[in-house]
JSON list of C-alpha atoms in Angstrom, two decimals:
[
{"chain": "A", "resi": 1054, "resn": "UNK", "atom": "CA", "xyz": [6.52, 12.72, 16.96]},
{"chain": "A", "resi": 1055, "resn": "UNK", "atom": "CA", "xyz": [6.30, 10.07, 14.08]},
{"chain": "A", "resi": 1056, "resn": "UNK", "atom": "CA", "xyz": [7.25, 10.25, 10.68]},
{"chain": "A", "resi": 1057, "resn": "UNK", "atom": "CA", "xyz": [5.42, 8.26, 8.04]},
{"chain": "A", "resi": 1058, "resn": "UNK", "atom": "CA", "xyz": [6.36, 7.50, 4.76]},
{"chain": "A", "resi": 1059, "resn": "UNK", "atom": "CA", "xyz": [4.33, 5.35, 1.72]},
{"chain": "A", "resi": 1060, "resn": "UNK", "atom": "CA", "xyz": [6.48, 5.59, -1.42]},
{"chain": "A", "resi": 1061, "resn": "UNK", "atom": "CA", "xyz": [5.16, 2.61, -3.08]},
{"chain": "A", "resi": 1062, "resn": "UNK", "atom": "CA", "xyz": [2.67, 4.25, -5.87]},
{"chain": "A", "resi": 1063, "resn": "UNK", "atom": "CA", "xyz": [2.70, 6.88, -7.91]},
{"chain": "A", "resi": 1064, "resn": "UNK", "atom": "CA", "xyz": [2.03, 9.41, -5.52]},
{"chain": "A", "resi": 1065, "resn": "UNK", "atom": "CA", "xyz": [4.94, 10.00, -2.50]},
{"chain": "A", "resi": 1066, "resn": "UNK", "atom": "CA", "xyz": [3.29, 11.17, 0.84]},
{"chain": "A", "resi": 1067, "resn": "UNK", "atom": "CA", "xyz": [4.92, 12.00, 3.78]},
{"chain": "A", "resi": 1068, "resn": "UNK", "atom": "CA", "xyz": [3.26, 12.98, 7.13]},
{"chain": "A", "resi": 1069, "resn": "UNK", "atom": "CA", "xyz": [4.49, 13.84, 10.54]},
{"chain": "A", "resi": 1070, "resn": "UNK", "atom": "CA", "xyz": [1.58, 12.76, 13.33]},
{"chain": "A", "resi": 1071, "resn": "UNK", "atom": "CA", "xyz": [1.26, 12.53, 17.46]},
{"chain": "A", "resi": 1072, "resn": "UNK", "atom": "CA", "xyz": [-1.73, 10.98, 17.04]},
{"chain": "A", "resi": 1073, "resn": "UNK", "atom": "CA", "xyz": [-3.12, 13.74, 14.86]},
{"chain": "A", "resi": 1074, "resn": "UNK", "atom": "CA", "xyz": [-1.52, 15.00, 11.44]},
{"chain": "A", "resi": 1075, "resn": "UNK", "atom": "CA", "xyz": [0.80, 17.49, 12.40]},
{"chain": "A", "resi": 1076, "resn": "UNK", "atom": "CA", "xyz": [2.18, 17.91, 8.65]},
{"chain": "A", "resi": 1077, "resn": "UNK", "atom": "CA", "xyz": [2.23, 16.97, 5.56]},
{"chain": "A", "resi": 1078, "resn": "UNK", "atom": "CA", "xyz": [3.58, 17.01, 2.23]},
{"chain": "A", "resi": 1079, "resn": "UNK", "atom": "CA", "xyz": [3.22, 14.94, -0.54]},
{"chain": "A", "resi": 1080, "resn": "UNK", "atom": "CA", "xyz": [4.84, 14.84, -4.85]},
{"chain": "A", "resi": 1081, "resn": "UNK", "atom": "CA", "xyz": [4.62, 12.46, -7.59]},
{"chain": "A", "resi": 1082, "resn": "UNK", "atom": "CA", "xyz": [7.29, 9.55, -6.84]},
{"chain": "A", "resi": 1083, "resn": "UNK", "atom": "CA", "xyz": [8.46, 9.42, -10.77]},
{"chain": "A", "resi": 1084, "resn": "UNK", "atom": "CA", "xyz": [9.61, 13.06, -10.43]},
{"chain": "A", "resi": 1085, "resn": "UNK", "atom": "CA", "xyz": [13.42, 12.16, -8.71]},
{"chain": "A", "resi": 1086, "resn": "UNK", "atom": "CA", "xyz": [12.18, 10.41, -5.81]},
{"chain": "A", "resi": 1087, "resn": "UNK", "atom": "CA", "xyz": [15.76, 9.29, -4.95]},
{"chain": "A", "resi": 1088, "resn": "UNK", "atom": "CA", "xyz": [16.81, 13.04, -5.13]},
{"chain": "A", "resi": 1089, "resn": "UNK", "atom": "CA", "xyz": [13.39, 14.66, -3.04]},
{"chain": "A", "resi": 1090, "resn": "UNK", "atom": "CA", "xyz": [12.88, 12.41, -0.84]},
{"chain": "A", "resi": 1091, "resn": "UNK", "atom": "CA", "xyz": [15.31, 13.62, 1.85]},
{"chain": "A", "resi": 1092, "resn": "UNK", "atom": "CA", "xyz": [14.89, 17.01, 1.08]},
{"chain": "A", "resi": 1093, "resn": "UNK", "atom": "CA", "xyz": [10.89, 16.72, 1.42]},
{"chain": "A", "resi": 1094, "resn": "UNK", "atom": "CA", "xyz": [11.95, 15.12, 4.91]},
{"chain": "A", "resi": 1095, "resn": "UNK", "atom": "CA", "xyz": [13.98, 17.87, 6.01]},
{"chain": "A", "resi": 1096, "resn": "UNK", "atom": "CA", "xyz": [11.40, 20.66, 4.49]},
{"chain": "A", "resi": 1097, "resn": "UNK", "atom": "CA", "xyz": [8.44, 19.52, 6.27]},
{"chain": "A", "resi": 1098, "resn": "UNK", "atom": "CA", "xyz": [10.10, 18.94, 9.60]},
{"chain": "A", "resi": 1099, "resn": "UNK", "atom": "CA", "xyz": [11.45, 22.77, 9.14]},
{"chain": "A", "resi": 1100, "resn": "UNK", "atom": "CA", "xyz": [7.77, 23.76, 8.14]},
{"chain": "A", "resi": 1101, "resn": "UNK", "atom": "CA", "xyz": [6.57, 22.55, 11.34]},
{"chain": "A", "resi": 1102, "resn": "UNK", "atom": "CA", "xyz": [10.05, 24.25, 13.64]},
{"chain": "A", "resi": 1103, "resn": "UNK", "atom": "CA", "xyz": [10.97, 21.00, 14.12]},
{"chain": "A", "resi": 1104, "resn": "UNK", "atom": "CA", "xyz": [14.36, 18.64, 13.88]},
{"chain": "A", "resi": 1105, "resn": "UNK", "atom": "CA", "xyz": [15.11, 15.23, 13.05]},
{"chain": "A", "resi": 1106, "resn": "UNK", "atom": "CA", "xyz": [16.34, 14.98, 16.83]},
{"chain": "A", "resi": 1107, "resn": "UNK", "atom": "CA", "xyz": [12.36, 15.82, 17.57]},
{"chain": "A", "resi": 1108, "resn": "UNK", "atom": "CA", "xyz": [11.27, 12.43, 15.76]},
{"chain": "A", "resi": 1109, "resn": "UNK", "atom": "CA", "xyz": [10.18, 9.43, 18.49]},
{"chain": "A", "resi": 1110, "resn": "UNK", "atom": "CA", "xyz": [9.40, 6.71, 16.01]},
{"chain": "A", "resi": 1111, "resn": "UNK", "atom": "CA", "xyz": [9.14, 6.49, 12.31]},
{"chain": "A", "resi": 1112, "resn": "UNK", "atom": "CA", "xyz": [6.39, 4.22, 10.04]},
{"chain": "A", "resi": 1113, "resn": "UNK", "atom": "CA", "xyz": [7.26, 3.13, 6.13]},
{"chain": "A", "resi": 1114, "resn": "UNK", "atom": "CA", "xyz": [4.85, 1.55, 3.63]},
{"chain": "A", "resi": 1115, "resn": "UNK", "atom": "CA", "xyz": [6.40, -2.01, 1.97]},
{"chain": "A", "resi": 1116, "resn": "UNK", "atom": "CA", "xyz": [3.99, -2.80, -0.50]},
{"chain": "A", "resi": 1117, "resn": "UNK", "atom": "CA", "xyz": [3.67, -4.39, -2.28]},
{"chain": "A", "resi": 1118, "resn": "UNK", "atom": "CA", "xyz": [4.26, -1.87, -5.46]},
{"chain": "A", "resi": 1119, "resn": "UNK", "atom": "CA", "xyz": [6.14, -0.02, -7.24]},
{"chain": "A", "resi": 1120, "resn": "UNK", "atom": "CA", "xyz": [10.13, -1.85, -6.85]},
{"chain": "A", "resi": 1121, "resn": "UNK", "atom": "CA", "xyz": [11.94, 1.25, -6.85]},
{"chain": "A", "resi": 1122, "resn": "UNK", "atom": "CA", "xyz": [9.98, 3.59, -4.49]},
{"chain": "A", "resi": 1123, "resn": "UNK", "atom": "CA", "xyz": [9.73, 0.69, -2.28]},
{"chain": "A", "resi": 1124, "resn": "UNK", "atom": "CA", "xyz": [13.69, 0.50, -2.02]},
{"chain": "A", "resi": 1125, "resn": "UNK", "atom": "CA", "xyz": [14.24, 4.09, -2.19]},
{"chain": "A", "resi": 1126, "resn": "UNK", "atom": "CA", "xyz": [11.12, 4.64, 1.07]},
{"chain": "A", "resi": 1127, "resn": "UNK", "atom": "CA", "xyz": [12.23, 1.62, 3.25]},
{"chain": "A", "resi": 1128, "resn": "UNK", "atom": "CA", "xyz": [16.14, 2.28, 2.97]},
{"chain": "A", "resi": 1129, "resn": "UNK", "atom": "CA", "xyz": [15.60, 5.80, 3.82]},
{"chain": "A", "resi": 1130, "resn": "UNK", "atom": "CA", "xyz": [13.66, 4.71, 6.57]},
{"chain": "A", "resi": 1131, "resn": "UNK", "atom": "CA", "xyz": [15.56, 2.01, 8.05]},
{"chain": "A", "resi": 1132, "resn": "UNK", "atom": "CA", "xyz": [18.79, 4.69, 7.76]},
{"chain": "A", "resi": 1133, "resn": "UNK", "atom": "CA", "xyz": [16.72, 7.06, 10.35]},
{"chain": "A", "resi": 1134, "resn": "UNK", "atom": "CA", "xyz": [15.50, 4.70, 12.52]},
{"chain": "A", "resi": 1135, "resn": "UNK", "atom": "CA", "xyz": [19.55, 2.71, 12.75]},
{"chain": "A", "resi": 1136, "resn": "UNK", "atom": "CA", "xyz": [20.83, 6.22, 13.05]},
{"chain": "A", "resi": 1137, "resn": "UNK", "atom": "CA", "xyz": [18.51, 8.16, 15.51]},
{"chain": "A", "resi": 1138, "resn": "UNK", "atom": "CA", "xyz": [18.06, 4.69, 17.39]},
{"chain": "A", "resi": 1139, "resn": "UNK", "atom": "CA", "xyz": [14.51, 4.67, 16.85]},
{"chain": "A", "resi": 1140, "resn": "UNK", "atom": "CA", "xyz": [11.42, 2.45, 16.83]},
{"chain": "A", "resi": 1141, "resn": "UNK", "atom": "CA", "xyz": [10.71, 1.46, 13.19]},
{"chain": "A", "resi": 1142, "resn": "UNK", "atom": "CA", "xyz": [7.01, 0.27, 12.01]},
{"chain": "A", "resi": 1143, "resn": "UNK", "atom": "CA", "xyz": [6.49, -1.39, 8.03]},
{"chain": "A", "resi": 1144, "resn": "UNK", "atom": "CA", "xyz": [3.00, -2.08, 7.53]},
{"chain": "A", "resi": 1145, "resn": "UNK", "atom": "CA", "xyz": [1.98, -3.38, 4.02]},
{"chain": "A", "resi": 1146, "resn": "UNK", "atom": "CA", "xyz": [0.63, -0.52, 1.27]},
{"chain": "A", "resi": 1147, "resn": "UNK", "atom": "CA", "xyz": [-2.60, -2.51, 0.32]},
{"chain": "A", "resi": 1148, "resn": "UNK", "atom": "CA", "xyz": [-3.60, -2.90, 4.62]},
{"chain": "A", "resi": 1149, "resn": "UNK", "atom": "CA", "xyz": [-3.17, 0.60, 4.35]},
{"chain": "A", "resi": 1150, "resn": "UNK", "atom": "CA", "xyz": [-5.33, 1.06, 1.13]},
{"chain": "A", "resi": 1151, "resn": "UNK", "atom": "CA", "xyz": [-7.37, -1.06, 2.92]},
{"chain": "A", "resi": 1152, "resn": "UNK", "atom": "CA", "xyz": [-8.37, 0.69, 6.06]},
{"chain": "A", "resi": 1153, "resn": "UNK", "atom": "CA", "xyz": [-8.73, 3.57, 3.93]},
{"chain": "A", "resi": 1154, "resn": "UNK", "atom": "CA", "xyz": [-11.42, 2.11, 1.96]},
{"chain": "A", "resi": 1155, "resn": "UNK", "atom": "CA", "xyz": [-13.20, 1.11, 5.04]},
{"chain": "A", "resi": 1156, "resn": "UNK", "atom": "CA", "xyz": [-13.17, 4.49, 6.34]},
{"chain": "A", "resi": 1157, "resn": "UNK", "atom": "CA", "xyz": [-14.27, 5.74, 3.06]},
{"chain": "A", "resi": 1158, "resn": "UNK", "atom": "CA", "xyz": [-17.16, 3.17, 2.64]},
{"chain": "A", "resi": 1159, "resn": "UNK", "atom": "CA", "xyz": [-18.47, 2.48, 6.20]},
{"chain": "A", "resi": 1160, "resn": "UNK", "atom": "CA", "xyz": [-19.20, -1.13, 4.96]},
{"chain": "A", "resi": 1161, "resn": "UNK", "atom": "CA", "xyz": [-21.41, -3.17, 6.63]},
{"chain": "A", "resi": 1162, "resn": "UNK", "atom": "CA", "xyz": [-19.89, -5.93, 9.18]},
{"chain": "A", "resi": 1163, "resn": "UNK", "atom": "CA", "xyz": [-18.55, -9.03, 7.83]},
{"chain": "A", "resi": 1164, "resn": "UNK", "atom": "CA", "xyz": [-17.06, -6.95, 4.88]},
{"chain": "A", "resi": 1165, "resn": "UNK", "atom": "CA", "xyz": [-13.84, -8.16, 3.05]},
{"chain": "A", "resi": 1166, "resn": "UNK", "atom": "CA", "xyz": [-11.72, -5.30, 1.17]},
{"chain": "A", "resi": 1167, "resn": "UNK", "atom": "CA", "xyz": [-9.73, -6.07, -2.36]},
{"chain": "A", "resi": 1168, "resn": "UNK", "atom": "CA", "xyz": [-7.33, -3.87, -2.59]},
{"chain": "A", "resi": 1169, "resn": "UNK", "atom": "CA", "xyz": [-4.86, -3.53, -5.79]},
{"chain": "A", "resi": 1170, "resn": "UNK", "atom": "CA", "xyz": [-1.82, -1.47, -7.18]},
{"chain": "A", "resi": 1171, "resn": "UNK", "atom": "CA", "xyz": [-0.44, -1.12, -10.24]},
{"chain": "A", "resi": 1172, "resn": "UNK", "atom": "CA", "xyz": [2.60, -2.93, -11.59]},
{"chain": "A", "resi": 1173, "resn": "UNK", "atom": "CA", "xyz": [4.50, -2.87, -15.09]},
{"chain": "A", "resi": 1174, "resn": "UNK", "atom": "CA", "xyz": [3.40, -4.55, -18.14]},
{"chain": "A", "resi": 1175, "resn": "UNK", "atom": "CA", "xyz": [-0.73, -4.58, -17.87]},
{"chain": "A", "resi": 1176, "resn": "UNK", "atom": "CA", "xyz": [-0.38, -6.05, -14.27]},
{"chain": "A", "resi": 1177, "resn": "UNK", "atom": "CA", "xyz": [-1.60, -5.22, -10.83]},
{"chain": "A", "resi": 1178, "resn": "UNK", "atom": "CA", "xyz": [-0.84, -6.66, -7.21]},
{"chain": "A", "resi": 1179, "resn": "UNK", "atom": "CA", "xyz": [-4.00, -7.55, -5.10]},
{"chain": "A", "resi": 1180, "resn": "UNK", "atom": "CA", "xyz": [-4.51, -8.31, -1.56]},
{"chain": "A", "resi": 1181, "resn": "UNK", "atom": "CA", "xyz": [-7.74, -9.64, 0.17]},
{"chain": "A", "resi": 1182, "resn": "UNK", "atom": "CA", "xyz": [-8.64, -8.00, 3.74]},
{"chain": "A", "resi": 1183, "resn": "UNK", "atom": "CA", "xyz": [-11.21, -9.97, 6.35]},
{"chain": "A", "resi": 1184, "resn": "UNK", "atom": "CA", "xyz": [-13.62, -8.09, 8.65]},
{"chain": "A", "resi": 1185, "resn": "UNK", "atom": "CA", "xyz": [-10.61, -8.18, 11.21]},
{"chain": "A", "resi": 1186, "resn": "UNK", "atom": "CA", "xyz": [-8.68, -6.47, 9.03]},
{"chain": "A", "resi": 1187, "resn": "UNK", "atom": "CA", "xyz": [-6.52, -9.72, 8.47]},
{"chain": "A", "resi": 1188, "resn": "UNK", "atom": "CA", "xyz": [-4.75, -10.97, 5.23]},
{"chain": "A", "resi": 1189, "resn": "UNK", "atom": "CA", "xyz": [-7.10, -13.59, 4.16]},
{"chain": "A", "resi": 1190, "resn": "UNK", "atom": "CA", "xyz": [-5.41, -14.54, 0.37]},
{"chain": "A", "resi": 1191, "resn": "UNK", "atom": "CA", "xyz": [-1.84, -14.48, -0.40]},
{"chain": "A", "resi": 1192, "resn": "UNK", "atom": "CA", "xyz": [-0.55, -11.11, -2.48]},
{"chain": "A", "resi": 1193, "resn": "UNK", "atom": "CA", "xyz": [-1.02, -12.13, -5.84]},
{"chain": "A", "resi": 1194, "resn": "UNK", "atom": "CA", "xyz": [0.46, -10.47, -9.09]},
{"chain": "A", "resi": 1195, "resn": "UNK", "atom": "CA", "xyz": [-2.80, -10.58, -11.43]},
{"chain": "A", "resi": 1196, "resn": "UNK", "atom": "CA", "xyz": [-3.18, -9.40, -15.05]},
{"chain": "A", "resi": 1197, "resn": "UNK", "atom": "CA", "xyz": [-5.74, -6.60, -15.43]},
{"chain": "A", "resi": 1198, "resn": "UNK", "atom": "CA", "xyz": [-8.33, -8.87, -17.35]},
{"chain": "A", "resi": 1199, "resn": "UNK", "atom": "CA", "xyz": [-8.52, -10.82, -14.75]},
{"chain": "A", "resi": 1200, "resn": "UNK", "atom": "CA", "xyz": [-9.34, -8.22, -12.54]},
{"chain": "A", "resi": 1201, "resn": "UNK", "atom": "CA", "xyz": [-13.06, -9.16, -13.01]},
{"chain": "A", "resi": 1202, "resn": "UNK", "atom": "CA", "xyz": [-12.97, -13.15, -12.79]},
{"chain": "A", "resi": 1203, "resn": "UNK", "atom": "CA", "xyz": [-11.32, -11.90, -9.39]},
{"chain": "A", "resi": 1204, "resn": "UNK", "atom": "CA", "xyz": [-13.86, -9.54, -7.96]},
{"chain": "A", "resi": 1205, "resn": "UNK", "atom": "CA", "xyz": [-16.78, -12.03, -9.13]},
{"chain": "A", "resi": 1206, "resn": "UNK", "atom": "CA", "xyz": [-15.14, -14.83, -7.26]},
{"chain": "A", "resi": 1207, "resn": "UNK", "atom": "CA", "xyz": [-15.01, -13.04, -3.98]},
{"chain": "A", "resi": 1208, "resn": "UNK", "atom": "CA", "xyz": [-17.33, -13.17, -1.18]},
{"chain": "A", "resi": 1209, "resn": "UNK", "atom": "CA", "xyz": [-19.84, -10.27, -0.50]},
{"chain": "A", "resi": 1210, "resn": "UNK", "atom": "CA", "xyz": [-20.37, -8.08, 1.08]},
{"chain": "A", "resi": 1211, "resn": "UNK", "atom": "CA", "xyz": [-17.10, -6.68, -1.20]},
{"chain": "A", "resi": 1212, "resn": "UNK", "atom": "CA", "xyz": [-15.45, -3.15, -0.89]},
{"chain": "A", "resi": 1213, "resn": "UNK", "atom": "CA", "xyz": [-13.36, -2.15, -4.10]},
{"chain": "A", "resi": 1214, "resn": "UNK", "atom": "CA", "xyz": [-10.10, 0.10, -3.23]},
{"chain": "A", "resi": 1215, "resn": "UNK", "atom": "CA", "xyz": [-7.56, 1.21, -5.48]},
{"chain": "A", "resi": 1216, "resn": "UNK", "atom": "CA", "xyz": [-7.57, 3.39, -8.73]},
{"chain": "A", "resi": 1217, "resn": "UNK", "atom": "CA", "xyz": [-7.76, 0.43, -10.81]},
{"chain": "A", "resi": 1218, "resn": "UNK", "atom": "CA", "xyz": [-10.07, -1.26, -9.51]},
{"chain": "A", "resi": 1219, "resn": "UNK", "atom": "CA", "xyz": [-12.68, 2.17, -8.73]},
{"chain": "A", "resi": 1220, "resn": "UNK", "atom": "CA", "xyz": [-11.83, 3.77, -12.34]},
{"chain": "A", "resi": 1221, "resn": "UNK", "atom": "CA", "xyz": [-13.31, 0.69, -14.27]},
{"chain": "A", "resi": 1222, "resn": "UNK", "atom": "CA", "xyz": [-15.85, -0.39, -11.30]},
{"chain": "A", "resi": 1223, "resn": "UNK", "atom": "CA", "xyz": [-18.70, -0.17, -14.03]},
{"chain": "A", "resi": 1224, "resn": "UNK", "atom": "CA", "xyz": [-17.25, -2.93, -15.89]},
{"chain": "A", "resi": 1225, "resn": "UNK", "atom": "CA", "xyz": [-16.38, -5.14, -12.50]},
{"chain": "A", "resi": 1226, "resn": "UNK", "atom": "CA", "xyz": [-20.33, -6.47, -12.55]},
{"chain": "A", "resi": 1227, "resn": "UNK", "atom": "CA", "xyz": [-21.62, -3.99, -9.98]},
{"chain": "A", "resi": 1228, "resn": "UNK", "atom": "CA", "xyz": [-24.32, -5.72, -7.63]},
{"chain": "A", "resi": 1229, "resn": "UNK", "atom": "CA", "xyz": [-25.50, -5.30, -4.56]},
{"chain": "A", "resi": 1230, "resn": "UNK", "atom": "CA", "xyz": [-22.61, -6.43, -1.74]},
{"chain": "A", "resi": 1231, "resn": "UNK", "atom": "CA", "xyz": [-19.82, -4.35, -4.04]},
{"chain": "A", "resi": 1232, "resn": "UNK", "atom": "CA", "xyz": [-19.32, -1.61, -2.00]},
{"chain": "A", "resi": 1233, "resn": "UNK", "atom": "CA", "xyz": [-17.11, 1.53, -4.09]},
{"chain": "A", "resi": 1234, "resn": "UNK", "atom": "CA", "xyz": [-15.85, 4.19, -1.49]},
{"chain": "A", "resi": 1235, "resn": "UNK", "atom": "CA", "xyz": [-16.27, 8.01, -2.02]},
{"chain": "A", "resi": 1236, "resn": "UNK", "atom": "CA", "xyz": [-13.75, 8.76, -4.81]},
{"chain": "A", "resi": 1237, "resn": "UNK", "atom": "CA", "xyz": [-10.22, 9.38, -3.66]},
{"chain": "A", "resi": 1238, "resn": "UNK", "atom": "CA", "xyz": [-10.76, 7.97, 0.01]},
{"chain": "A", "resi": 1239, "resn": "UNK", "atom": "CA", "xyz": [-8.65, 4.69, -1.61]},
{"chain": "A", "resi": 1240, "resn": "UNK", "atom": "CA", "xyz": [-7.55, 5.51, -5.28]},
{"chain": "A", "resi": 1241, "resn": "UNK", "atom": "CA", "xyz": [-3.87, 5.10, -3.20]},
{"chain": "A", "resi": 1242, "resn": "UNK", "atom": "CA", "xyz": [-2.59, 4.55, -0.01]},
{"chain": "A", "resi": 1243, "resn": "UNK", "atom": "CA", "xyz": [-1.45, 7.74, 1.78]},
{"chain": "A", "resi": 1244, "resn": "UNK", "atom": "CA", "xyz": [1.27, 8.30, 4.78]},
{"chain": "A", "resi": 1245, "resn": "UNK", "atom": "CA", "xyz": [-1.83, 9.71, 6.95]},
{"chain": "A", "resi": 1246, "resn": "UNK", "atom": "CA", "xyz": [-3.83, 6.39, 7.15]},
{"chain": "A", "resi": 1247, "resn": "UNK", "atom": "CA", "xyz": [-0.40, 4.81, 7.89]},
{"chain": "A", "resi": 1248, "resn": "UNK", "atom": "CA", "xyz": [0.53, 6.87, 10.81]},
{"chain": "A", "resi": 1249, "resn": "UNK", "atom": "CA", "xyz": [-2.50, 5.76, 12.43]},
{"chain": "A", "resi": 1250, "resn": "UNK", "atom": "CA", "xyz": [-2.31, 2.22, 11.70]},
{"chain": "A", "resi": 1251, "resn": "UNK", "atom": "CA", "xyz": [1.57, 2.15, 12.90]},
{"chain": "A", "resi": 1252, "resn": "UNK", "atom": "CA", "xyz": [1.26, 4.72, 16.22]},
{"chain": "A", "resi": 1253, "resn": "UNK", "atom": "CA", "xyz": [0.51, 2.35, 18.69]},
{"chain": "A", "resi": 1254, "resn": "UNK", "atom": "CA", "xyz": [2.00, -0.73, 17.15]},
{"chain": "A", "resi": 1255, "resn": "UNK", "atom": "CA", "xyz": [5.51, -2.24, 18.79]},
{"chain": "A", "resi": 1256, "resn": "UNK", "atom": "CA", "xyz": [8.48, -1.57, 16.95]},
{"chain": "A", "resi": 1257, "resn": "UNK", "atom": "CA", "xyz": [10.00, -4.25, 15.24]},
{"chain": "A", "resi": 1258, "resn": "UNK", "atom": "CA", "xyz": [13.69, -4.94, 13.77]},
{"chain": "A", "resi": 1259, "resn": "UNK", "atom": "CA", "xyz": [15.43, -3.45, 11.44]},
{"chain": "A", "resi": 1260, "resn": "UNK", "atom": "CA", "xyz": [15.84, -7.21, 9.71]},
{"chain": "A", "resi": 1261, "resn": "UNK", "atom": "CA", "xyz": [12.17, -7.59, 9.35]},
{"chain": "A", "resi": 1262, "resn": "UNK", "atom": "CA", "xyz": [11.19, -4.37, 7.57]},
{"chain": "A", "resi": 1263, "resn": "UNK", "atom": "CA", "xyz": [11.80, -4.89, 3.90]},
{"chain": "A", "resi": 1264, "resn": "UNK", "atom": "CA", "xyz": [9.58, -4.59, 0.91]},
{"chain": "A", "resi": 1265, "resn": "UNK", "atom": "CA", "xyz": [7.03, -6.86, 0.07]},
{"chain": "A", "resi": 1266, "resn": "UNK", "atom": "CA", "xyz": [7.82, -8.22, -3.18]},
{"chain": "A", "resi": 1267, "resn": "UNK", "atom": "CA", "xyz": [5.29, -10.15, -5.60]},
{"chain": "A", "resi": 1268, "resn": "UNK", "atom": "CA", "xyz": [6.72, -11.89, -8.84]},
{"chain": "A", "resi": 1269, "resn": "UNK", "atom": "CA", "xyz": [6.73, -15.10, -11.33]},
{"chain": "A", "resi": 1270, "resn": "UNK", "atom": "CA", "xyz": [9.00, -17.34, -10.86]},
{"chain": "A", "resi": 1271, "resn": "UNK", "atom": "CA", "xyz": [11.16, -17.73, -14.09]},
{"chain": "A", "resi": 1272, "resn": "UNK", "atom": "CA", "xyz": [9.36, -20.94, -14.88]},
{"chain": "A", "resi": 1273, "resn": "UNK", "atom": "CA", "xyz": [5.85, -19.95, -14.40]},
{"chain": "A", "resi": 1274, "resn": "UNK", "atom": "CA", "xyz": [6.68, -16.66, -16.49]},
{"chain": "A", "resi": 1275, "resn": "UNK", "atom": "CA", "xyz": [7.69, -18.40, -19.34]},
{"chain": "A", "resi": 1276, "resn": "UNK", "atom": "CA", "xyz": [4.26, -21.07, -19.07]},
{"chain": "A", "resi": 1277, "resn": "UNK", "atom": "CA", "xyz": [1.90, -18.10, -18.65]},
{"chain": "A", "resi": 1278, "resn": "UNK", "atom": "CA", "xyz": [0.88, -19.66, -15.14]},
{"chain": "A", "resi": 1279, "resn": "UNK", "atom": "CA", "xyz": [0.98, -19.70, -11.98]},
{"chain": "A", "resi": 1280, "resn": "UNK", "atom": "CA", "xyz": [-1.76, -21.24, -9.99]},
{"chain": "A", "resi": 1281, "resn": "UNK", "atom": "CA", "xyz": [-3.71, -19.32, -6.80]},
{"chain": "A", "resi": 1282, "resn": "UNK", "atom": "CA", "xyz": [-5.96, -20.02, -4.14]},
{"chain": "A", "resi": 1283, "resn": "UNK", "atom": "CA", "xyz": [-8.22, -16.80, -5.57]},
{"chain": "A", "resi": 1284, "resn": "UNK", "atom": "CA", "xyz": [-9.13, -18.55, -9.12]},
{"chain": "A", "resi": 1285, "resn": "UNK", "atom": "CA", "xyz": [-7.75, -20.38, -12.12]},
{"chain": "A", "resi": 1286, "resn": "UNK", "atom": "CA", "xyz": [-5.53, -18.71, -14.55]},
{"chain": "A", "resi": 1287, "resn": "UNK", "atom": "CA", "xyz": [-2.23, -16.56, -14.58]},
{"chain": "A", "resi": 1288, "resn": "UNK", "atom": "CA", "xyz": [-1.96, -15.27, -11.41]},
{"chain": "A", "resi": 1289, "resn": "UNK", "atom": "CA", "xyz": [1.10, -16.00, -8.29]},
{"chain": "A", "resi": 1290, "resn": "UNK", "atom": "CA", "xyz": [0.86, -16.02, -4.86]},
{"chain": "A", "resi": 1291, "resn": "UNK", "atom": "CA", "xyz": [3.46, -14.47, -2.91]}
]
């Protein structure tokens, strides 16, 4: 049995899967996250008559997003998998968002995905997806007006995931390779879509799973810039 857990937006979800969803349970991260997180753990294994000792491997999303459900979600992961000695998966938020807007959309092949979360301070991290489901730009930390120089510049056929990007997707310059999914198949990225993605991949080390973390450097903050392969303007790669 595998426990999943994406605590990097503003939704917490938490799912226990054997290659189906098993359970779930999910809360908004701003209410105590740090306090219900554990808890939530413990209640939805006890929903389902089960015990931490039942758990086989366990699956956390790192972003990037949100800085303090990120720390709160991967430490609490990493401290089950060190202490029950079991396989650990981290799989980035926006390949989860991702596959979830592929789902969603059934896009045609050769389809990329832009996927984007909120940050702080009218800003929003954005990741570019292949057809193979591969990275194929560097995370970027992009200001929301220049969410539409960025979905102009892309290649088409184009599929749109994320609430930021879906909510204003009128205003985005809608033609005919932007592909919007149903609404709420990718507004955020969700435990379930992780479990599948991380249920047959090899464990890795405790070392390697961290957050994914997308910032200025002082020096570019202060000049407004911060040059990208994506487009001119005030955007960083990660």
């Amino acid at each position: 049995m595998m426990l999943a857990i994406e605590t990097s937006g503003p939704v917490t979800s938490l799912v226990l899967w054997d290659g189906r969803v098993v359970g779930v349970e999910s809360f908004e991260s701003a209410q105590q996250l740090a306090r219900r997180l554990v808890p939530a753990i413990s209640g939805l294994l006890s929903s389902r008559g089960l015990a931490l000792s039942d758990l086989t491997k366990v699956a956390v999303g790192l972003g990037p997003g949100s800085f303090t459900g990120l720390r709160i979600g991967v430490t609490t992961v990493r401290a089950l998998a060190h202490g029950l000695g079991l396989p650990l998966v981290g799989i980035s938020s926006l390949r989860v968002l991702a596959e979830q807007a592929w789902t969603g959309a059934g896009p045609p092949d050769g389809a990329r995905v832009l996927a984007v979360a909120r940050s702080k301070r009218g800003e929003v991290y954005a990741g570019c997806f292949g057809p193979g489901r591969e990275l194929v730009e560097p995370f970027l930390l992009v200001q929301e007006e220049d969410l539409r120089a960025l979905v102009s510049g892309l290649p088409r056929p184009l599929v749109l995931a994320g609430r930021e990007l879906l909510v204003r997707s009128a205003e985005l310059g809608r033609d005919g390779g932007l592909i919007i999914p149903s609404s709420g198949d990718a507004d955020y990225p969700d435990a379930a879509m992780l479990a599948a993605l991380a249920w047959r991949q090899p464990a890795m080390s405790l070392a390697s799973v961290t957050p994914i973390y997308v910032r200025r450097s002082q020096a570019e903050h202060a000049r407004g810039e911060g040059p990208s392969p994506w487009l001119p303007g005030p955007v960083v790669s990660s």
